[in-house]
Short mmCIF file of C-alpha atoms and ligand atoms in Angstrom, two decimals:
data_model
loop_
_atom_site.label_atom_id
_atom_site.label_comp_id
_atom_site.label_asym_id
_atom_site.label_seq_id
_atom_site.Cartn_x
_atom_site.Cartn_y
_atom_site.Cartn_z
CA MET B 25 -26.28 0.92 8.24
CA SER B 26 -27.85 -2.00 10.03
CA ASP B 27 -25.85 -3.81 13.04
CA SER B 28 -26.37 -6.85 11.07
CA ALA B 29 -24.50 -5.84 7.93
CA ILE B 30 -20.95 -7.54 7.50
CA ASN B 31 -19.09 -4.37 7.60
CA LEU B 32 -15.46 -4.96 6.14
CA TYR B 33 -15.24 -1.27 4.97
CA SER B 34 -12.60 -0.43 7.62
CA ASP B 35 -11.33 -1.62 10.93
CA THR B 36 -12.20 1.70 12.37
CA GLN B 37 -15.85 0.53 11.97
CA THR B 38 -15.64 -1.68 15.43
CA ARG B 39 -18.10 -1.05 17.97
CA PRO B 40 -16.57 -1.39 21.86
CA SER B 41 -17.55 -4.95 23.08
CA PRO B 42 -19.76 -5.33 26.53
CA ALA B 43 -16.64 -5.96 28.22
CA MET B 44 -14.68 -3.18 27.00
CA ARG B 45 -17.78 -0.82 27.83
CA GLN B 46 -17.91 -2.26 31.39
CA ALA B 47 -13.99 -1.57 31.75
CA MET B 48 -14.86 1.91 30.56
CA ALA B 49 -17.60 2.44 32.85
CA GLU B 50 -15.70 1.32 35.96
CA ALA B 51 -12.37 3.24 35.03
CA PRO B 52 -10.54 5.25 37.80
CA VAL B 53 -10.45 8.90 36.28
CA GLY B 54 -9.08 12.09 37.10
CA ASP B 55 -8.10 15.29 35.23
CA GLU B 56 -5.69 14.04 32.55
CA GLN B 57 -4.19 17.26 31.45
CA ARG B 58 -2.63 17.60 35.34
CA GLY B 59 -1.37 14.16 34.90
CA GLU B 60 -4.03 12.99 37.48
CA ASP B 61 -6.07 10.21 35.55
CA PRO B 62 -4.96 6.70 36.64
CA SER B 63 -6.35 5.24 33.71
CA VAL B 64 -4.71 7.43 31.23
CA ASN B 65 -1.42 7.10 32.90
CA ARG B 66 -1.68 3.22 32.83
CA LEU B 67 -2.30 3.25 29.23
CA CYS B 68 0.66 5.51 28.35
CA GLU B 69 2.87 3.40 30.85
CA MET B 70 1.50 0.31 29.25
CA THR B 71 2.22 1.52 25.69
CA ALA B 72 5.82 2.98 26.36
CA ASP B 73 6.74 -0.36 28.16
CA LEU B 74 5.37 -2.19 25.01
CA LEU B 75 7.26 0.05 22.43
CA GLY B 76 10.57 -0.03 24.54
CA LYS B 77 10.40 3.92 24.92
CA GLU B 78 10.90 6.18 27.89
CA ALA B 79 7.28 7.87 27.70
CA ALA B 80 4.07 8.15 25.95
CA VAL B 81 1.19 10.45 25.64
CA PHE B 82 -2.65 9.50 25.11
CA MET B 83 -3.96 11.54 21.95
CA PRO B 84 -7.46 11.94 20.63
CA SER B 85 -6.72 10.60 17.42
CA GLY B 86 -3.57 8.68 15.35
CA THR B 87 -3.48 12.25 12.76
CA MET B 88 -2.67 14.18 15.77
CA CYS B 89 0.19 11.90 16.70
CA ASN B 90 1.55 12.31 13.26
CA GLN B 91 1.12 15.98 13.19
CA ILE B 92 2.39 16.71 16.45
CA ALA B 93 5.55 14.48 15.98
CA ILE B 94 6.11 15.96 12.38
CA HIS B 95 5.86 19.52 14.16
CA ILE B 96 8.58 18.42 16.54
CA HIS B 97 10.73 16.83 13.93
CA CYS B 98 10.36 19.40 11.05
CA ARG B 99 10.85 23.19 10.45
CA PRO B 100 9.30 25.19 7.55
CA GLY B 101 10.83 24.33 4.31
CA GLU B 102 12.31 20.97 5.35
CA GLU B 103 11.31 17.70 3.82
CA ILE B 104 10.13 14.12 5.21
CA ILE B 105 10.79 10.99 3.07
CA ALA B 106 7.79 8.99 2.79
CA HIS B 107 5.86 6.43 0.49
CA LYS B 108 3.49 8.16 -1.98
CA THR B 109 0.45 6.41 -0.39
CA ALA B 110 1.47 7.39 3.14
CA HIS B 111 -1.54 8.36 5.41
CA ILE B 112 0.54 11.74 5.97
CA LEU B 113 0.78 12.79 2.49
CA ASN B 114 -3.00 11.80 1.54
CA PHE B 115 -5.48 11.86 4.46
CA GLU B 116 -4.24 14.32 6.98
CA GLY B 117 -5.96 17.39 4.97
CA GLY B 118 -2.42 18.93 4.29
CA GLY B 119 -1.87 19.20 7.82
CA THR B 120 1.79 18.44 7.42
CA ALA B 121 2.15 21.95 5.04
CA ALA B 122 -0.43 23.64 7.01
CA PHE B 123 0.83 23.07 10.50
CA SER B 124 4.60 22.70 10.25
CA GLY B 125 5.29 24.28 6.65
CA ALA B 126 7.10 21.01 5.75
CA GLN B 127 6.73 18.70 2.47
CA VAL B 128 6.68 15.31 1.50
CA GLN B 129 8.69 13.50 -0.82
CA GLY B 130 6.53 10.66 -1.81
CA LEU B 131 8.46 7.69 -3.11
CA ASP B 132 7.20 4.75 -5.43
CA GLY B 133 7.53 1.08 -4.67
CA ALA B 134 5.35 -1.69 -4.65
CA HIS B 135 2.80 -2.52 -1.72
CA GLY B 136 3.17 0.82 -0.16
CA GLN B 137 6.86 0.51 0.86
CA TYR B 138 10.24 2.24 -0.50
CA SER B 139 13.29 0.73 -0.72
CA LEU B 140 16.58 1.39 1.30
CA GLU B 141 18.15 2.39 -1.99
CA ASP B 142 15.14 4.63 -2.92
CA ALA B 143 15.58 6.47 0.29
CA ARG B 144 19.09 6.71 0.17
CA ALA B 145 18.73 8.59 -3.11
CA ALA B 146 16.01 10.65 -1.86
CA ILE B 147 18.08 12.51 0.61
CA ARG B 148 18.62 16.11 -0.50
CA PRO B 149 22.17 17.50 -1.42
CA LYS B 150 22.96 20.11 1.51
CA ASP B 151 22.79 23.02 -0.92
CA ARG B 152 20.93 26.15 -1.01
CA TYR B 153 18.58 25.04 -3.75
CA SER B 154 17.14 21.92 -1.97
CA PRO B 155 14.74 21.40 0.45
CA GLN B 156 16.42 20.20 3.46
CA THR B 157 15.64 16.43 4.56
CA ARG B 158 14.70 16.12 8.14
CA MET B 159 12.50 12.88 8.52
CA ILE B 160 12.11 9.53 7.39
CA ALA B 161 8.56 8.03 7.78
CA VAL B 162 7.26 4.54 7.60
CA GLU B 163 3.73 3.40 7.92
CA GLN B 164 3.68 -0.17 9.61
CA THR B 165 1.57 -1.83 8.47
CA SER B 166 1.05 0.00 4.74
CA ASN B 167 -2.72 0.82 4.54
CA LEU B 168 -2.89 1.59 0.78
CA GLY B 169 -0.01 -1.01 0.53
CA GLY B 170 -2.68 -3.57 1.51
CA GLY B 171 -1.75 -4.03 4.97
CA SER B 172 1.99 -5.06 4.04
CA ILE B 173 4.49 -5.53 6.68
CA TRP B 174 7.78 -3.60 6.43
CA PRO B 175 10.45 -6.14 6.81
CA LEU B 176 12.48 -5.67 9.93
CA GLU B 177 15.95 -5.45 8.09
CA ARG B 178 14.37 -2.61 5.91
CA ILE B 179 13.20 -0.77 8.88
CA GLN B 180 16.48 -1.13 10.61
CA GLY B 181 18.65 -0.08 7.48
CA LEU B 182 16.26 3.09 7.13
CA GLY B 183 17.21 3.43 10.78
CA ASP B 184 20.88 3.52 10.10
CA LEU B 185 20.29 5.83 7.11
CA ALA B 186 18.42 8.36 9.40
CA ALA B 187 21.11 8.37 12.14
CA ARG B 188 23.99 8.82 9.58
CA HIS B 189 22.20 11.68 8.13
CA ASP B 190 21.03 13.14 11.40
CA LEU B 191 17.13 12.82 10.35
CA ALA B 192 14.35 12.21 12.65
CA TYR B 193 12.98 8.65 12.05
CA HIS B 194 9.03 8.32 12.59
CA MET B 195 6.58 5.21 12.25
CA ASP B 196 3.16 5.74 11.74
CA GLY B 197 2.27 2.59 13.74
CA ALA B 198 -1.56 2.63 13.07
CA ARG B 199 -1.71 -1.05 12.82
CA LEU B 200 1.92 -1.72 14.08
CA LEU B 201 0.44 -4.57 16.19
CA ASN B 202 -0.97 -6.28 13.13
CA ALA B 203 2.36 -6.59 11.86
CA VAL B 204 3.86 -7.89 15.29
CA VAL B 205 1.04 -10.58 15.62
CA ALA B 206 1.56 -11.44 11.77
CA SER B 207 5.48 -11.67 12.08
CA GLY B 208 6.37 -12.54 15.50
CA VAL B 209 8.44 -9.85 15.64
CA PRO B 210 8.11 -7.96 19.19
CA ALA B 211 6.73 -4.52 19.02
CA LYS B 212 9.59 -3.22 20.89
CA VAL B 213 12.02 -4.81 18.37
CA TYR B 214 10.06 -2.87 15.28
CA ALA B 215 10.08 0.40 17.42
CA ALA B 216 13.89 0.43 18.51
CA PRO B 217 15.20 2.58 15.60
CA PHE B 218 12.35 5.22 15.93
CA ASP B 219 12.33 8.65 17.61
CA SER B 220 8.65 8.56 17.56
CA LEU B 221 5.95 6.05 16.89
CA TRP B 222 2.47 5.39 17.69
CA LEU B 223 -0.31 2.89 17.96
CA ASP B 224 -4.10 3.53 17.01
CA LEU B 225 -6.40 2.21 19.56
CA SER B 226 -9.62 2.71 17.09
CA LYS B 227 -8.45 0.40 14.48
CA GLY B 228 -8.17 -3.42 14.96
CA LEU B 229 -7.95 -3.05 18.80
CA GLY B 230 -11.52 -2.16 18.82
CA CYS B 231 -11.42 1.08 21.04
CA PRO B 232 -14.05 3.96 20.17
CA VAL B 233 -11.26 6.57 20.15
CA GLY B 234 -7.56 7.33 20.73
CA ALA B 235 -4.15 6.51 19.87
CA VAL B 236 -0.76 6.93 21.89
CA LEU B 237 2.34 8.32 20.69
CA ALA B 238 5.52 7.28 22.42
CA GLY B 239 9.39 8.32 22.10
CA SER B 240 11.87 9.85 24.51
CA ALA B 241 10.93 11.78 27.75
CA ALA B 242 12.04 15.06 26.20
CA PHE B 243 10.01 14.05 22.85
CA ILE B 244 7.15 13.35 24.98
CA ASP B 245 7.36 16.80 26.93
CA GLU B 246 7.46 18.66 23.84
CA ALA B 247 4.39 16.39 22.82
CA TRP B 248 2.50 17.49 25.52
CA ARG B 249 2.96 21.12 24.80
CA LEU B 250 1.68 20.91 21.52
CA LYS B 251 -1.16 18.59 22.62
CA GLN B 252 -2.31 21.29 25.33
CA ARG B 253 -1.57 24.04 22.46
CA THR B 254 -3.91 22.40 19.94
CA GLY B 255 -6.53 21.54 22.32
CA GLY B 256 -5.97 17.93 22.75
CA ALA B 257 -5.50 18.03 26.41
CA MET B 258 -8.35 16.39 28.06
CA ARG B 259 -10.09 15.82 31.68
CA GLN B 260 -11.53 12.80 32.81
CA ALA B 261 -10.12 10.74 29.73
CA GLY B 262 -9.82 7.71 31.61
CA ILE B 263 -13.03 6.83 30.35
CA ILE B 264 -11.75 6.42 26.88
CA ALA B 265 -8.18 5.62 28.10
CA ALA B 266 -9.57 2.44 29.97
CA ALA B 267 -10.75 1.05 26.22
CA GLY B 268 -7.27 1.31 25.65
CA VAL B 269 -6.05 -0.66 28.40
CA PHE B 270 -8.56 -3.48 27.94
CA ALA B 271 -7.24 -3.59 24.27
CA LEU B 272 -3.81 -4.12 24.88
CA GLU B 273 -4.82 -6.80 27.43
CA HIS B 274 -7.44 -8.92 25.54
CA ASN B 275 -7.63 -7.48 21.72
CA VAL B 276 -3.91 -7.95 20.72
CA GLN B 277 -3.39 -11.82 20.27
CA ARG B 278 -6.86 -11.98 18.60
CA LEU B 279 -5.84 -9.85 15.39
CA ALA B 280 -4.45 -13.24 14.33
CA GLU B 281 -7.85 -14.10 13.95
CA ASP B 282 -8.38 -11.10 11.47
CA HIS B 283 -5.65 -12.05 9.46
CA ALA B 284 -6.99 -15.63 8.82
CA ASN B 285 -10.17 -14.01 8.21
CA ALA B 286 -8.46 -11.92 5.58
CA ARG B 287 -6.64 -14.84 4.12
CA ARG B 288 -10.15 -16.79 3.87
CA PHE B 289 -11.97 -13.91 2.15
CA ALA B 290 -8.80 -13.54 -0.30
CA GLU B 291 -8.82 -17.07 -0.98
CA GLY B 292 -12.72 -16.88 -1.67
CA LEU B 293 -12.39 -14.10 -3.92
CA ARG B 294 -9.70 -15.69 -6.04
CA ASN B 295 -12.15 -18.03 -7.67
CA LEU B 296 -15.00 -15.73 -8.41
CA PRO B 297 -15.76 -14.55 -12.29
CA GLY B 298 -14.57 -11.05 -13.15
CA ILE B 299 -12.51 -10.54 -9.80
CA THR B 300 -8.58 -10.54 -9.81
CA LEU B 301 -6.55 -9.98 -6.75
CA ASP B 302 -2.99 -11.04 -5.37
CA VAL B 303 -3.64 -13.77 -2.53
CA ASP B 304 -0.13 -13.72 -1.49
CA ALA B 305 0.10 -10.03 -0.81
CA VAL B 306 -2.59 -10.79 1.99
CA GLU B 307 -0.44 -10.31 5.25
CA THR B 308 -2.37 -8.98 7.79
CA ASN B 309 -6.01 -7.56 7.68
CA ILE B 310 -6.36 -5.83 4.30
CA VAL B 311 -7.50 -7.09 1.03
CA PHE B 312 -7.55 -5.10 -2.17
CA PHE B 313 -9.00 -6.55 -5.14
CA ASP B 314 -9.93 -5.60 -8.57
CA ILE B 315 -13.35 -6.12 -10.10
CA ALA B 316 -12.62 -4.77 -13.76
CA GLY B 317 -13.52 -8.16 -14.95
CA THR B 318 -17.11 -8.23 -13.60
CA GLY B 319 -18.50 -4.95 -15.74
CA LEU B 320 -19.23 -3.06 -12.61
CA ASP B 321 -17.26 -0.19 -11.25
CA ALA B 322 -16.84 0.54 -7.41
CA ASP B 323 -19.65 2.70 -6.90
CA ALA B 324 -22.13 0.02 -8.60
CA PHE B 325 -20.32 -2.87 -6.83
CA CYS B 326 -20.31 -1.34 -3.35
CA SER B 327 -23.96 -0.04 -3.30
CA ARG B 328 -25.38 -3.12 -4.83
CA LEU B 329 -23.44 -5.32 -2.11
CA GLN B 330 -24.47 -2.69 0.79
CA GLN B 331 -28.13 -3.45 -0.21
CA ARG B 332 -27.42 -6.99 0.42
CA GLY B 333 -26.00 -6.47 3.70
CA VAL B 334 -21.98 -6.41 2.85
CA ILE B 335 -20.47 -3.13 3.24
CA LEU B 336 -17.51 -2.49 1.37
CA GLY B 337 -15.26 0.80 -0.03
CA GLY B 338 -13.73 1.40 -3.39
CA ASP B 339 -12.37 3.60 -6.24
CA GLY B 340 -12.39 2.96 -9.62
CA THR B 341 -12.22 -0.66 -10.01
CA SER B 342 -10.29 -1.33 -6.74
CA ILE B 343 -12.03 -2.77 -3.85
CA ARG B 344 -10.64 -2.79 -0.33
CA ALA B 345 -11.80 -4.78 2.46
CA VAL B 346 -10.67 -4.76 6.03
CA THR B 347 -11.11 -7.83 8.57
CA HIS B 348 -11.44 -6.88 12.04
CA LEU B 349 -13.16 -8.08 15.53
CA ASP B 350 -16.77 -7.58 14.59
CA VAL B 351 -16.77 -10.07 11.41
CA ASP B 352 -16.12 -13.40 12.06
CA ALA B 353 -15.29 -16.77 9.82
CA ALA B 354 -19.09 -17.25 9.54
CA GLY B 355 -19.59 -13.66 8.16
CA ILE B 356 -16.59 -13.85 5.71
CA ASP B 357 -18.44 -17.04 4.11
CA ARG B 358 -21.67 -15.22 4.17
CA ALA B 359 -20.00 -12.21 2.39
CA LEU B 360 -18.36 -14.24 -0.05
CA ASP B 361 -21.73 -16.05 -1.03
CA ILE B 362 -23.60 -12.76 -1.51
CA ILE B 363 -20.47 -11.58 -3.83
CA ARG B 364 -20.76 -14.56 -5.89
CA THR B 365 -24.25 -13.91 -6.43
CA LEU B 366 -23.55 -10.58 -7.34
CA VAL B 367 -20.96 -11.00 -9.78
CA THR B 368 -22.64 -14.26 -11.34
CA GLU B 369 -25.79 -11.93 -12.05
CA ALA B 370 -23.43 -9.22 -13.40
CA ALA B 371 -21.84 -11.69 -15.58
CA ALA B 372 -25.23 -12.49 -17.30
CA GLU B 373 -26.36 -8.89 -17.62
CA PRO B 374 -25.87 -7.42 -20.73
CA ALA B 375 -22.90 -5.03 -21.09
CA ALA B 376 -22.82 -1.19 -19.77
CA THR B 377 -24.31 -2.04 -16.34
CA GLY B 378 -22.90 0.21 -13.73
C1 LIG R 1 -6.12 5.43 10.37
C2 LIG R 1 -4.69 5.85 9.93
C3 LIG R 1 -4.31 7.11 10.60
C4 LIG R 1 -4.97 8.13 11.29
O1 LIG R 1 -5.50 7.67 12.52
P1 LIG R 1 -6.80 8.40 13.21
O2 LIG R 1 -6.83 7.89 14.47
O3 LIG R 1 -7.59 8.11 12.20
O4 LIG R 1 -6.47 9.69 13.18
C5 LIG R 1 -3.08 6.93 10.29
N1 LIG R 1 -2.26 6.34 9.59
C6 LIG R 1 -2.79 5.44 8.97
C7 LIG R 1 -1.88 4.25 8.36
C8 LIG R 1 -4.19 4.98 9.29
O5 LIG R 1 -4.60 3.84 8.94
#
């Protein structure tokens, strides 16, 4: 893939900027698994502070944060309540079942979110037939829900529900900071009801690697044991943690630009023949749209666009675009021009293209 392409495939596609690389090159380092890496320690303190939790631990990936949190909270045979589109249910290689023997009850609901009522109804009775409910999981923002923001009221209501039923409450906060910047609700306020939550550094924050898991001191002690056990403990990890420190200092407020660009993209797509989407559903940096009316399927649409320098992903007739710090407003306008040309050509072709 060429560097000049407009890459809207995912916010994981960001490359570290020259300034971030400089911060990485100059990072003070030590042995992180002995607690002696100053850059890792700084990143963990900054994240714990940002999220209002006692402690945090640096992890190689967000998936590892989810799986370690699940392993701490759940025993085999127990059940997690999540939305049916959740990352923990669909994109972690069955890790929840494989590592923890737990199962996920995937709930319905628009925009990747279930309701408080549905969560209440999903809690299993305490009888010998039912798997026992152990955890409630929220994905802020919802990835397959189109970057939708869980309203604070529902997050707090679910927290009360979890507390009343003695359930663990976990946030997959891969894009929590997108929600923070878009809504103006401080990260700490979203984080308060959760026993565990994490941020991904390698998405919109623009780092090459890493995620940070936060919680109580006792929870993070246990997370450290599992990080060590599963081979996630590192050595001079300050080289990559320094990118995270840089990102928390420089790349958070600018997420607003990504949201404006997603909106710009959605507004532009709205008027193109054969494309349908709900512009009002675009709350952060993810845009889903449907191309059924173009006569193309996702494979044809994406491969033709890729040849013209726009990279998108999709499935069936649904396409996902994600904005991030390597795509600016001019790039969005160019992508729209290229898509307009493609769908206009497709409309002029005889049927059964693809
Ligand atoms: C990307 C993502 C993850 C996994 O994070 P990695 O760092 O890629 O392992 C988990 N949850 C959500 C919602 C994500 O978008």
